Amino acid sequence: MDSHGKAVWAEMKDIIKYEYRIFNIFKGLFLILILPLMLVVSSFTLLPVFIGCIFYKVYQFAKKRPKVFFTILSFLVVICVLIFVFRGFLSVKLTLFMKYLKGLF
């Protein structure tokens, strides 16, 4: 290979390195910006479908076994009300009660 060929080959290698750096920059931007955005958009579009499927399954279960469904539902409502009461209104009294329990043991 003559000197001109070596110079062209060296310049081509520099261009390839430069293009490879640009490709890595775009690949990094894609992975950092576009891919998470696509995941968020796809999750927002699929979320109503999943929620609809869950509600439909619950509806089918409620039609098939209404007594069991209302028993489970009332149990969950009681748990939610108890959590709300103990966390919200009785938080001070509950901490005092817990200190009293610790003093007993």
PDB file of N, CA and C in Angstrom:
ATOM      1  N   MET A   1       0.848  -1.170   0.000  1.00  0.00           N
ATOM      2  CA  MET A   1       0.000   0.000   0.000  1.00  0.00           C
ATOM      3  C   MET A   1       0.898   1.238   0.000  1.00  0.00           C
ATOM      4  N   ASP A   2       0.598   2.124  -0.887  1.00  0.00           N
ATOM      5  CA  ASP A   2       1.426   3.336  -0.994  1.00  0.00           C
ATOM      6  C   ASP A   2       1.055   4.342   0.098  1.00  0.00           C
ATOM      7  N   SER A   3       1.771   5.441   0.114  1.00  0.00           N
ATOM      8  CA  SER A   3       1.572   6.429   1.182  1.00  0.00           C
ATOM      9  C   SER A   3       0.182   7.071   1.101  1.00  0.00           C
ATOM     10  N   HIS A   4      -0.313   7.234  -0.141  1.00  0.00           N
ATOM     11  CA  HIS A   4      -1.655   7.808  -0.286  1.00  0.00           C
ATOM     12  C   HIS A   4      -2.707   6.857   0.287  1.00  0.00           C
ATOM     13  N   GLY A   5      -2.577   5.564   0.022  1.00  0.00           N
ATOM     14  CA  GLY A   5      -3.511   4.568   0.551  1.00  0.00           C
ATOM     15  C   GLY A   5      -3.476   4.525   2.071  1.00  0.00           C
ATOM     16  N   LYS A   6      -2.260   4.629   2.643  1.00  0.00           N
ATOM     17  CA  LYS A   6      -2.149   4.630   4.103  1.00  0.00           C
ATOM     18  C   LYS A   6      -2.813   5.868   4.702  1.00  0.00           C
ATOM     19  N   ALA A   7      -2.641   7.004   4.041  1.00  0.00           N
ATOM     20  CA  ALA A   7      -3.255   8.237   4.543  1.00  0.00           C
ATOM     21  C   ALA A   7      -4.780   8.155   4.471  1.00  0.00           C
ATOM     22  N   VAL A   8      -5.291   7.604   3.352  1.00  0.00           N
ATOM     23  CA  VAL A   8      -6.743   7.456   3.210  1.00  0.00           C
ATOM     24  C   VAL A   8      -7.275   6.497   4.263  1.00  0.00           C
ATOM     25  N   TRP A   9      -6.545   5.380   4.462  1.00  0.00           N
ATOM     26  CA  TRP A   9      -6.971   4.388   5.454  1.00  0.00           C
ATOM     27  C   TRP A   9      -6.950   4.984   6.868  1.00  0.00           C
ATOM     28  N   ALA A  10      -5.941   5.775   7.191  1.00  0.00           N
ATOM     29  CA  ALA A  10      -5.870   6.416   8.506  1.00  0.00           C
ATOM     30  C   ALA A  10      -7.025   7.409   8.681  1.00  0.00           C
ATOM     31  N   GLU A  11      -7.337   8.143   7.614  1.00  0.00           N
ATOM     32  CA  GLU A  11      -8.441   9.092   7.696  1.00  0.00           C
ATOM     33  C   GLU A  11      -9.772   8.365   7.835  1.00  0.00           C
ATOM     34  N   MET A  12      -9.929   7.240   7.134  1.00  0.00           N
ATOM     35  CA  MET A  12     -11.158   6.456   7.249  1.00  0.00           C
ATOM     36  C   MET A  12     -11.321   5.902   8.662  1.00  0.00           C
ATOM     37  N   LYS A  13     -10.201   5.460   9.264  1.00  0.00           N
ATOM     38  CA  LYS A  13     -10.287   4.959  10.636  1.00  0.00           C
ATOM     39  C   LYS A  13     -10.716   6.069  11.591  1.00  0.00           C
ATOM     40  N   ASP A  14     -10.212   7.282  11.372  1.00  0.00           N
ATOM     41  CA  ASP A  14     -10.625   8.408  12.214  1.00  0.00           C
ATOM     42  C   ASP A  14     -12.113   8.710  12.047  1.00  0.00           C
ATOM     43  N   ILE A  15     -12.584   8.653  10.792  1.00  0.00           N
ATOM     44  CA  ILE A  15     -14.005   8.906  10.530  1.00  0.00           C
ATOM     45  C   ILE A  15     -14.858   7.831  11.191  1.00  0.00           C
ATOM     46  N   ILE A  16     -14.426   6.572  11.087  1.00  0.00           N
ATOM     47  CA  ILE A  16     -15.182   5.473  11.699  1.00  0.00           C
ATOM     48  C   ILE A  16     -15.235   5.642  13.216  1.00  0.00           C
ATOM     49  N   LYS A  17     -14.110   6.012  13.838  1.00  0.00           N
ATOM     50  CA  LYS A  17     -14.106   6.248  15.289  1.00  0.00           C
ATOM     51  C   LYS A  17     -15.059   7.387  15.654  1.00  0.00           C
ATOM     52  N   TYR A  18     -15.036   8.461  14.847  1.00  0.00           N
ATOM     53  CA  TYR A  18     -15.900   9.607  15.110  1.00  0.00           C
ATOM     54  C   TYR A  18     -17.374   9.211  14.976  1.00  0.00           C
ATOM     55  N   GLU A  19     -17.704   8.459  13.906  1.00  0.00           N
ATOM     56  CA  GLU A  19     -19.082   8.016  13.718  1.00  0.00           C
ATOM     57  C   GLU A  19     -19.511   7.059  14.819  1.00  0.00           C
ATOM     58  N   TYR A  20     -18.587   6.223  15.275  1.00  0.00           N
ATOM     59  CA  TYR A  20     -18.910   5.293  16.350  1.00  0.00           C
ATOM     60  C   TYR A  20     -19.206   6.051  17.647  1.00  0.00           C
ATOM     61  N   ARG A  21     -18.462   7.136  17.907  1.00  0.00           N
ATOM     62  CA  ARG A  21     -18.735   7.965  19.088  1.00  0.00           C
ATOM     63  C   ARG A  21     -20.119   8.612  18.981  1.00  0.00           C
ATOM     64  N   ILE A  22     -20.445   9.129  17.794  1.00  0.00           N
ATOM     65  CA  ILE A  22     -21.769   9.735  17.594  1.00  0.00           C
ATOM     66  C   ILE A  22     -22.862   8.685  17.796  1.00  0.00           C
ATOM     67  N   PHE A  23     -22.633   7.475  17.265  1.00  0.00           N
ATOM     68  CA  PHE A  23     -23.606   6.397  17.441  1.00  0.00           C
ATOM     69  C   PHE A  23     -23.784   6.075  18.920  1.00  0.00           C
ATOM     70  N   ASN A  24     -22.700   6.027  19.683  1.00  0.00           N
ATOM     71  CA  ASN A  24     -22.804   5.746  21.117  1.00  0.00           C
ATOM     72  C   ASN A  24     -23.554   6.852  21.850  1.00  0.00           C
ATOM     73  N   ILE A  25     -23.351   8.103  21.420  1.00  0.00           N
ATOM     74  CA  ILE A  25     -24.079   9.211  22.047  1.00  0.00           C
ATOM     75  C   ILE A  25     -25.578   9.061  21.793  1.00  0.00           C
ATOM     76  N   PHE A  26     -25.962   8.776  20.541  1.00  0.00           N
ATOM     77  CA  PHE A  26     -27.383   8.610  20.235  1.00  0.00           C
ATOM     78  C   PHE A  26     -27.968   7.390  20.926  1.00  0.00           C
ATOM     79  N   LYS A  27     -27.176   6.322  21.010  1.00  0.00           N
ATOM     80  CA  LYS A  27     -27.646   5.128  21.710  1.00  0.00           C
ATOM     81  C   LYS A  27     -27.873   5.440  23.185  1.00  0.00           C
ATOM     82  N   GLY A  28     -26.970   6.197  23.788  1.00  0.00           N
ATOM     83  CA  GLY A  28     -27.140   6.586  25.187  1.00  0.00           C
ATOM     84  C   GLY A  28     -28.352   7.468  25.391  1.00  0.00           C
ATOM     85  N   LEU A  29     -28.555   8.432  24.472  1.00  0.00           N
ATOM     86  CA  LEU A  29     -29.738   9.283  24.570  1.00  0.00           C
ATOM     87  C   LEU A  29     -31.016   8.468  24.424  1.00  0.00           C
ATOM     88  N   PHE A  30     -31.006   7.492  23.532  1.00  0.00           N
ATOM     89  CA  PHE A  30     -32.179   6.634  23.357  1.00  0.00           C
ATOM     90  C   PHE A  30     -32.472   5.863  24.630  1.00  0.00           C
ATOM     91  N   LEU A  31     -31.422   5.277  25.217  1.00  0.00           N
ATOM     92  CA  LEU A  31     -31.635   4.471  26.418  1.00  0.00           C
ATOM     93  C   LEU A  31     -32.042   5.328  27.610  1.00  0.00           C
ATOM     94  N   ILE A  32     -31.532   6.559  27.677  1.00  0.00           N
ATOM     95  CA  ILE A  32     -31.818   7.408  28.831  1.00  0.00           C
ATOM     96  C   ILE A  32     -33.161   8.123  28.691  1.00  0.00           C
ATOM     97  N   LEU A  33     -33.484   8.614  27.495  1.00  0.00           N
ATOM     98  CA  LEU A  33     -34.669   9.456  27.332  1.00  0.00           C
ATOM     99  C   LEU A  33     -35.861   8.741  26.715  1.00  0.00           C
ATOM    100  N   ILE A  34     -35.654   8.107  25.589  1.00  0.00           N
ATOM    101  CA  ILE A  34     -36.783   7.613  24.806  1.00  0.00           C
ATOM    102  C   ILE A  34     -37.324   6.299  25.351  1.00  0.00           C
ATOM    103  N   LEU A  35     -36.453   5.376  25.744  1.00  0.00           N
ATOM    104  CA  LEU A  35     -36.922   4.073  26.207  1.00  0.00           C
ATOM    105  C   LEU A  35     -37.766   4.174  27.475  1.00  0.00           C
ATOM    106  N   PRO A  36     -37.346   4.927  28.516  1.00  0.00           N
ATOM    107  CA  PRO A  36     -38.245   5.060  29.677  1.00  0.00           C
ATOM    108  C   PRO A  36     -39.560   5.753  29.342  1.00  0.00           C
ATOM    109  N   LEU A  37     -39.515   6.725  28.423  1.00  0.00           N
ATOM    110  CA  LEU A  37     -40.747   7.391  28.012  1.00  0.00           C
ATOM    111  C   LEU A  37     -41.695   6.403  27.333  1.00  0.00           C
ATOM    112  N   MET A  38     -41.147   5.526  26.505  1.00  0.00           N
ATOM    113  CA  MET A  38     -41.976   4.515  25.855  1.00  0.00           C
ATOM    114  C   MET A  38     -42.571   3.559  26.880  1.00  0.00           C
ATOM    115  N   LEU A  39     -41.781   3.191  27.897  1.00  0.00           N
ATOM    116  CA  LEU A  39     -42.303   2.302  28.934  1.00  0.00           C
ATOM    117  C   LEU A  39     -43.427   2.965  29.718  1.00  0.00           C
ATOM    118  N   VAL A  40     -43.271   4.261  30.023  1.00  0.00           N
ATOM    119  CA  VAL A  40     -44.317   4.976  30.761  1.00  0.00           C
ATOM    120  C   VAL A  40     -45.583   5.078  29.925  1.00  0.00           C
ATOM    121  N   VAL A  41     -45.429   5.418  28.651  1.00  0.00           N
ATOM    122  CA  VAL A  41     -46.599   5.548  27.777  1.00  0.00           C
ATOM    123  C   VAL A  41     -47.297   4.206  27.621  1.00  0.00           C
ATOM    124  N   SER A  42     -46.527   3.130  27.450  1.00  0.00           N
ATOM    125  CA  SER A  42     -47.154   1.818  27.288  1.00  0.00           C
ATOM    126  C   SER A  42     -47.834   1.377  28.574  1.00  0.00           C
ATOM    127  N   SER A  43     -47.254   1.726  29.729  1.00  0.00           N
ATOM    128  CA  SER A  43     -47.906   1.335  30.976  1.00  0.00           C
ATOM    129  C   SER A  43     -49.202   2.104  31.172  1.00  0.00           C
ATOM    130  N   PHE A  44     -49.246   3.388  30.738  1.00  0.00           N
ATOM    131  CA  PHE A  44     -50.486   4.140  30.864  1.00  0.00           C
ATOM    132  C   PHE A  44     -51.550   3.631  29.905  1.00  0.00           C
ATOM    133  N   THR A  45     -51.136   3.122  28.756  1.00  0.00           N
ATOM    134  CA  THR A  45     -52.140   2.618  27.823  1.00  0.00           C
ATOM    135  C   THR A  45     -52.613   1.227  28.215  1.00  0.00           C
ATOM    136  N   LEU A  46     -51.759   0.444  28.872  1.00  0.00           N
ATOM    137  CA  LEU A  46     -52.164  -0.904  29.267  1.00  0.00           C
ATOM    138  C   LEU A  46     -52.824  -0.942  30.642  1.00  0.00           C
ATOM    139  N   LEU A  47     -52.596   0.080  31.468  1.00  0.00           N
ATOM    140  CA  LEU A  47     -53.146   0.080  32.816  1.00  0.00           C
ATOM    141  C   LEU A  47     -54.673   0.019  32.832  1.00  0.00           C
ATOM    142  N   PRO A  48     -55.393   0.803  32.030  1.00  0.00           N
ATOM    143  CA  PRO A  48     -56.858   0.663  32.039  1.00  0.00           C
ATOM    144  C   PRO A  48     -57.330  -0.718  31.602  1.00  0.00           C
ATOM    145  N   VAL A  49     -56.588  -1.356  30.707  1.00  0.00           N
ATOM    146  CA  VAL A  49     -56.963  -2.704  30.274  1.00  0.00           C
ATOM    147  C   VAL A  49     -56.845  -3.677  31.441  1.00  0.00           C
ATOM    148  N   PHE A  50     -55.730  -3.598  32.181  1.00  0.00           N
ATOM    149  CA  PHE A  50     -55.553  -4.493  33.324  1.00  0.00           C
ATOM    150  C   PHE A  50     -56.589  -4.220  34.410  1.00  0.00           C
ATOM    151  N   ILE A  51     -56.873  -2.939  34.669  1.00  0.00           N
ATOM    152  CA  ILE A  51     -57.875  -2.607  35.685  1.00  0.00           C
ATOM    153  C   ILE A  51     -59.253  -3.105  35.249  1.00  0.00           C
ATOM    154  N   GLY A  52     -59.562  -2.954  33.978  1.00  0.00           N
ATOM    155  CA  GLY A  52     -60.832  -3.458  33.473  1.00  0.00           C
ATOM    156  C   GLY A  52     -60.944  -4.966  33.600  1.00  0.00           C
ATOM    157  N   CYS A  53     -59.864  -5.683  33.313  1.00  0.00           N
ATOM    158  CA  CYS A  53     -59.874  -7.144  33.465  1.00  0.00           C
ATOM    159  C   CYS A  53     -60.090  -7.542  34.918  1.00  0.00           C
ATOM    160  N   ILE A  54     -59.429  -6.834  35.832  1.00  0.00           N
ATOM    161  CA  ILE A  54     -59.581  -7.154  37.254  1.00  0.00           C
ATOM    162  C   ILE A  54     -61.020  -6.899  37.704  1.00  0.00           C
ATOM    163  N   PHE A  55     -61.591  -5.747  37.310  1.00  0.00           N
ATOM    164  CA  PHE A  55     -62.971  -5.453  37.693  1.00  0.00           C
ATOM    165  C   PHE A  55     -63.945  -6.462  37.090  1.00  0.00           C
ATOM    166  N   TYR A  56     -63.677  -6.902  35.867  1.00  0.00           N
ATOM    167  CA  TYR A  56     -64.560  -7.884  35.236  1.00  0.00           C
ATOM    168  C   TYR A  56     -64.500  -9.221  35.969  1.00  0.00           C
ATOM    169  N   LYS A  57     -63.288  -9.636  36.381  1.00  0.00           N
ATOM    170  CA  LYS A  57     -63.162 -10.892  37.132  1.00  0.00           C
ATOM    171  C   LYS A  57     -63.865 -10.790  38.487  1.00  0.00           C
ATOM    172  N   VAL A  58     -63.728  -9.641  39.150  1.00  0.00           N
ATOM    173  CA  VAL A  58     -64.414  -9.446  40.433  1.00  0.00           C
ATOM    174  C   VAL A  58     -65.928  -9.462  40.227  1.00  0.00           C
ATOM    175  N   TYR A  59     -66.387  -8.846  39.147  1.00  0.00           N
ATOM    176  CA  TYR A  59     -67.819  -8.839  38.842  1.00  0.00           C
ATOM    177  C   TYR A  59     -68.335 -10.260  38.596  1.00  0.00           C
ATOM    178  N   GLN A  60     -67.575 -11.055  37.845  1.00  0.00           N
ATOM    179  CA  GLN A  60     -67.984 -12.441  37.606  1.00  0.00           C
ATOM    180  C   GLN A  60     -68.031 -13.235  38.906  1.00  0.00           C
ATOM    181  N   PHE A  61     -67.029 -13.024  39.777  1.00  0.00           N
ATOM    182  CA  PHE A  61     -67.007 -13.724  41.063  1.00  0.00           C
ATOM    183  C   PHE A  61     -68.192 -13.295  41.928  1.00  0.00           C
ATOM    184  N   ALA A  62     -68.532 -11.993  41.894  1.00  0.00           N
ATOM    185  CA  ALA A  62     -69.655 -11.501  42.694  1.00  0.00           C
ATOM    186  C   ALA A  62     -70.982 -12.059  42.186  1.00  0.00           C
ATOM    187  N   LYS A  63     -71.103 -12.240  40.873  1.00  0.00           N
ATOM    188  CA  LYS A  63     -72.328 -12.828  40.332  1.00  0.00           C
ATOM    189  C   LYS A  63     -72.439 -14.303  40.689  1.00  0.00           C
ATOM    190  N   LYS A  64     -71.288 -14.991  40.688  1.00  0.00           N
ATOM    191  CA  LYS A  64     -71.301 -16.427  40.930  1.00  0.00           C
ATOM    192  C   LYS A  64     -71.521 -16.751  42.411  1.00  0.00           C
ATOM    193  N   ARG A  65     -70.839 -16.024  43.300  1.00  0.00           N
ATOM    194  CA  ARG A  65     -70.929 -16.288  44.745  1.00  0.00           C
ATOM    195  C   ARG A  65     -71.123 -14.967  45.496  1.00  0.00           C
ATOM    196  N   PRO A  66     -72.327 -14.476  45.564  1.00  0.00           N
ATOM    197  CA  PRO A  66     -72.536 -13.162  46.185  1.00  0.00           C
ATOM    198  C   PRO A  66     -72.277 -13.148  47.690  1.00  0.00           C
ATOM    199  N   LYS A  67     -72.615 -14.231  48.402  1.00  0.00           N
ATOM    200  CA  LYS A  67     -72.402 -14.240  49.856  1.00  0.00           C
ATOM    201  C   LYS A  67     -70.918 -14.170  50.197  1.00  0.00           C
ATOM    202  N   VAL A  68     -70.111 -14.951  49.494  1.00  0.00           N
ATOM    203  CA  VAL A  68     -68.664 -14.937  49.743  1.00  0.00           C
ATOM    204  C   VAL A  68     -68.086 -13.579  49.378  1.00  0.00           C
ATOM    205  N   PHE A  69     -68.557 -13.015  48.266  1.00  0.00           N
ATOM    206  CA  PHE A  69     -68.058 -11.710  47.829  1.00  0.00           C
ATOM    207  C   PHE A  69     -68.354 -10.631  48.862  1.00  0.00           C
ATOM    208  N   PHE A  70     -69.594 -10.592  49.358  1.00  0.00           N
ATOM    209  CA  PHE A  70     -69.936  -9.553  50.330  1.00  0.00           C
ATOM    210  C   PHE A  70     -69.259  -9.787  51.672  1.00  0.00           C
ATOM    211  N   THR A  71     -68.987 -11.034  52.019  1.00  0.00           N
ATOM    212  CA  THR A  71     -68.231 -11.311  53.244  1.00  0.00           C
ATOM    213  C   THR A  71     -66.809 -10.777  53.123  1.00  0.00           C
ATOM    214  N   ILE A  72     -66.162 -11.064  52.008  1.00  0.00           N
ATOM    215  CA  ILE A  72     -64.795 -10.573  51.786  1.00  0.00           C
ATOM    216  C   ILE A  72     -64.787  -9.048  51.715  1.00  0.00           C
ATOM    217  N   LEU A  73     -65.772  -8.474  51.026  1.00  0.00           N
ATOM    218  CA  LEU A  73     -65.842  -7.018  50.898  1.00  0.00           C
ATOM    219  C   LEU A  73     -66.044  -6.344  52.253  1.00  0.00           C
ATOM    220  N   SER A  74     -66.938  -6.897  53.080  1.00  0.00           N
ATOM    221  CA  SER A  74     -67.153  -6.294  54.401  1.00  0.00           C
ATOM    222  C   SER A  74     -65.916  -6.443  55.271  1.00  0.00           C
ATOM    223  N   PHE A  75     -65.220  -7.562  55.153  1.00  0.00           N
ATOM    224  CA  PHE A  75     -63.976  -7.757  55.904  1.00  0.00           C
ATOM    225  C   PHE A  75     -62.934  -6.710  55.501  1.00  0.00           C
ATOM    226  N   LEU A  76     -62.786  -6.461  54.201  1.00  0.00           N
ATOM    227  CA  LEU A  76     -61.840  -5.449  53.730  1.00  0.00           C
ATOM    228  C   LEU A  76     -62.241  -4.042  54.170  1.00  0.00           C
ATOM    229  N   VAL A  77     -63.540  -3.755  54.166  1.00  0.00           N
ATOM    230  CA  VAL A  77     -64.005  -2.437  54.612  1.00  0.00           C
ATOM    231  C   VAL A  77     -63.705  -2.242  56.092  1.00  0.00           C
ATOM    232  N   VAL A  78     -63.935  -3.277  56.903  1.00  0.00           N
ATOM    233  CA  VAL A  78     -63.640  -3.179  58.338  1.00  0.00           C
ATOM    234  C   VAL A  78     -62.150  -2.950  58.558  1.00  0.00           C
ATOM    235  N   ILE A  79     -61.302  -3.654  57.823  1.00  0.00           N
ATOM    236  CA  ILE A  79     -59.853  -3.467  57.964  1.00  0.00           C
ATOM    237  C   ILE A  79     -59.461  -2.042  57.574  1.00  0.00           C
ATOM    238  N   CYS A  80     -60.000  -1.528  56.458  1.00  0.00           N
ATOM    239  CA  CYS A  80     -59.672  -0.164  56.026  1.00  0.00           C
ATOM    240  C   CYS A  80     -60.130   0.870  57.051  1.00  0.00           C
ATOM    241  N   VAL A  81     -61.331   0.683  57.609  1.00  0.00           N
ATOM    242  CA  VAL A  81     -61.829   1.628  58.612  1.00  0.00           C
ATOM    243  C   VAL A  81     -60.966   1.584  59.859  1.00  0.00           C
ATOM    244  N   LEU A  82     -60.592   0.393  60.305  1.00  0.00           N
ATOM    245  CA  LEU A  82     -59.739   0.289  61.493  1.00  0.00           C
ATOM    246  C   LEU A  82     -58.381   0.942  61.264  1.00  0.00           C
ATOM    247  N   ILE A  83     -57.806   0.715  60.097  1.00  0.00           N
ATOM    248  CA  ILE A  83     -56.513   1.343  59.791  1.00  0.00           C
ATOM    249  C   ILE A  83     -56.661   2.863  59.775  1.00  0.00           C
ATOM    250  N   PHE A  84     -57.727   3.356  59.151  1.00  0.00           N
ATOM    251  CA  PHE A  84     -57.948   4.803  59.095  1.00  0.00           C
ATOM    252  C   PHE A  84     -58.120   5.388  60.493  1.00  0.00           C
ATOM    253  N   VAL A  85     -58.903   4.712  61.335  1.00  0.00           N
ATOM    254  CA  VAL A  85     -59.154   5.225  62.683  1.00  0.00           C
ATOM    255  C   VAL A  85     -57.875   5.215  63.501  1.00  0.00           C
ATOM    256  N   PHE A  86     -57.162   4.096  63.486  1.00  0.00           N
ATOM    257  CA  PHE A  86     -55.973   3.999  64.328  1.00  0.00           C
ATOM    258  C   PHE A  86     -54.833   4.878  63.827  1.00  0.00           C
ATOM    259  N   ARG A  87     -54.743   5.111  62.537  1.00  0.00           N
ATOM    260  CA  ARG A  87     -53.652   5.961  62.034  1.00  0.00           C
ATOM    261  C   ARG A  87     -53.999   7.433  62.149  1.00  0.00           C
ATOM    262  N   GLY A  88     -55.252   7.776  61.969  1.00  0.00           N
ATOM    263  CA  GLY A  88     -55.621   9.182  61.952  1.00  0.00           C
ATOM    264  C   GLY A  88     -56.014   9.737  63.301  1.00  0.00           C
ATOM    265  N   PHE A  89     -57.147   9.255  63.828  1.00  0.00           N
ATOM    266  CA  PHE A  89     -57.725   9.877  65.009  1.00  0.00           C
ATOM    267  C   PHE A  89     -57.038   9.457  66.302  1.00  0.00           C
ATOM    268  N   LEU A  90     -56.648   8.206  66.393  1.00  0.00           N
ATOM    269  CA  LEU A  90     -56.132   7.707  67.663  1.00  0.00           C
ATOM    270  C   LEU A  90     -54.626   7.541  67.667  1.00  0.00           C
ATOM    271  N   SER A  91     -53.913   8.288  66.836  1.00  0.00           N
ATOM    272  CA  SER A  91     -52.467   8.078  66.747  1.00  0.00           C
ATOM    273  C   SER A  91     -51.779   8.401  68.062  1.00  0.00           C
ATOM    274  N   VAL A  92     -52.207   9.463  68.738  1.00  0.00           N
ATOM    275  CA  VAL A  92     -51.585   9.826  70.017  1.00  0.00           C
ATOM    276  C   VAL A  92     -51.946   8.796  71.075  1.00  0.00           C
ATOM    277  N   LYS A  93     -53.227   8.433  71.147  1.00  0.00           N
ATOM    278  CA  LYS A  93     -53.653   7.449  72.146  1.00  0.00           C
ATOM    279  C   LYS A  93     -53.011   6.093  71.876  1.00  0.00           C
ATOM    280  N   LEU A  94     -52.850   5.759  70.615  1.00  0.00           N
ATOM    281  CA  LEU A  94     -52.252   4.468  70.285  1.00  0.00           C
ATOM    282  C   LEU A  94     -50.793   4.424  70.703  1.00  0.00           C
ATOM    283  N   THR A  95     -50.064   5.516  70.525  1.00  0.00           N
ATOM    284  CA  THR A  95     -48.664   5.511  70.956  1.00  0.00           C
ATOM    285  C   THR A  95     -48.573   5.405  72.466  1.00  0.00           C
ATOM    286  N   LEU A  96     -49.480   6.071  73.184  1.00  0.00           N
ATOM    287  CA  LEU A  96     -49.493   5.933  74.643  1.00  0.00           C
ATOM    288  C   LEU A  96     -49.825   4.502  75.046  1.00  0.00           C
ATOM    289  N   PHE A  97     -50.774   3.891  74.338  1.00  0.00           N
ATOM    290  CA  PHE A  97     -51.135   2.505  74.622  1.00  0.00           C
ATOM    291  C   PHE A  97     -49.961   1.567  74.345  1.00  0.00           C
ATOM    292  N   MET A  98     -49.212   1.833  73.276  1.00  0.00           N
ATOM    293  CA  MET A  98     -48.043   0.998  72.969  1.00  0.00           C
ATOM    294  C   MET A  98     -46.974   1.159  74.040  1.00  0.00           C
ATOM    295  N   LYS A  99     -46.779   2.387  74.542  1.00  0.00           N
ATOM    296  CA  LYS A  99     -45.820   2.585  75.633  1.00  0.00           C
ATOM    297  C   LYS A  99     -46.272   1.834  76.879  1.00  0.00           C
ATOM    298  N   TYR A 100     -47.577   1.827  77.135  1.00  0.00           N
ATOM    299  CA  TYR A 100     -48.114   1.088  78.275  1.00  0.00           C
ATOM    300  C   TYR A 100     -47.865  -0.411  78.112  1.00  0.00           C
ATOM    301  N   LEU A 101     -48.067  -0.910  76.885  1.00  0.00           N
ATOM    302  CA  LEU A 101     -47.820  -2.334  76.635  1.00  0.00           C
ATOM    303  C   LEU A 101     -46.345  -2.677  76.804  1.00  0.00           C
ATOM    304  N   LYS A 102     -45.459  -1.797  76.345  1.00  0.00           N
ATOM    305  CA  LYS A 102     -44.026  -2.053  76.523  1.00  0.00           C
ATOM    306  C   LYS A 102     -43.653  -2.055  77.995  1.00  0.00           C
ATOM    307  N   GLY A 103     -44.310  -1.221  78.783  1.00  0.00           N
ATOM    308  CA  GLY A 103     -44.031  -1.193  80.215  1.00  0.00           C
ATOM    309  C   GLY A 103     -44.482  -2.450  80.923  1.00  0.00           C
ATOM    310  N   LEU A 104     -45.492  -3.129  80.359  1.00  0.00           N
ATOM    311  CA  LEU A 104     -45.964  -4.363  80.993  1.00  0.00           C
ATOM    312  C   LEU A 104     -44.981  -5.512  80.820  1.00  0.00           C
ATOM    313  N   PHE A 105     -44.271  -5.527  79.710  1.00  0.00           N
ATOM    314  CA  PHE A 105     -43.416  -6.693  79.432  1.00  0.00           C
ATOM    315  C   PHE A 105     -41.984  -6.411  79.724  1.00  0.00           C
TER     316      PHE A 105
END
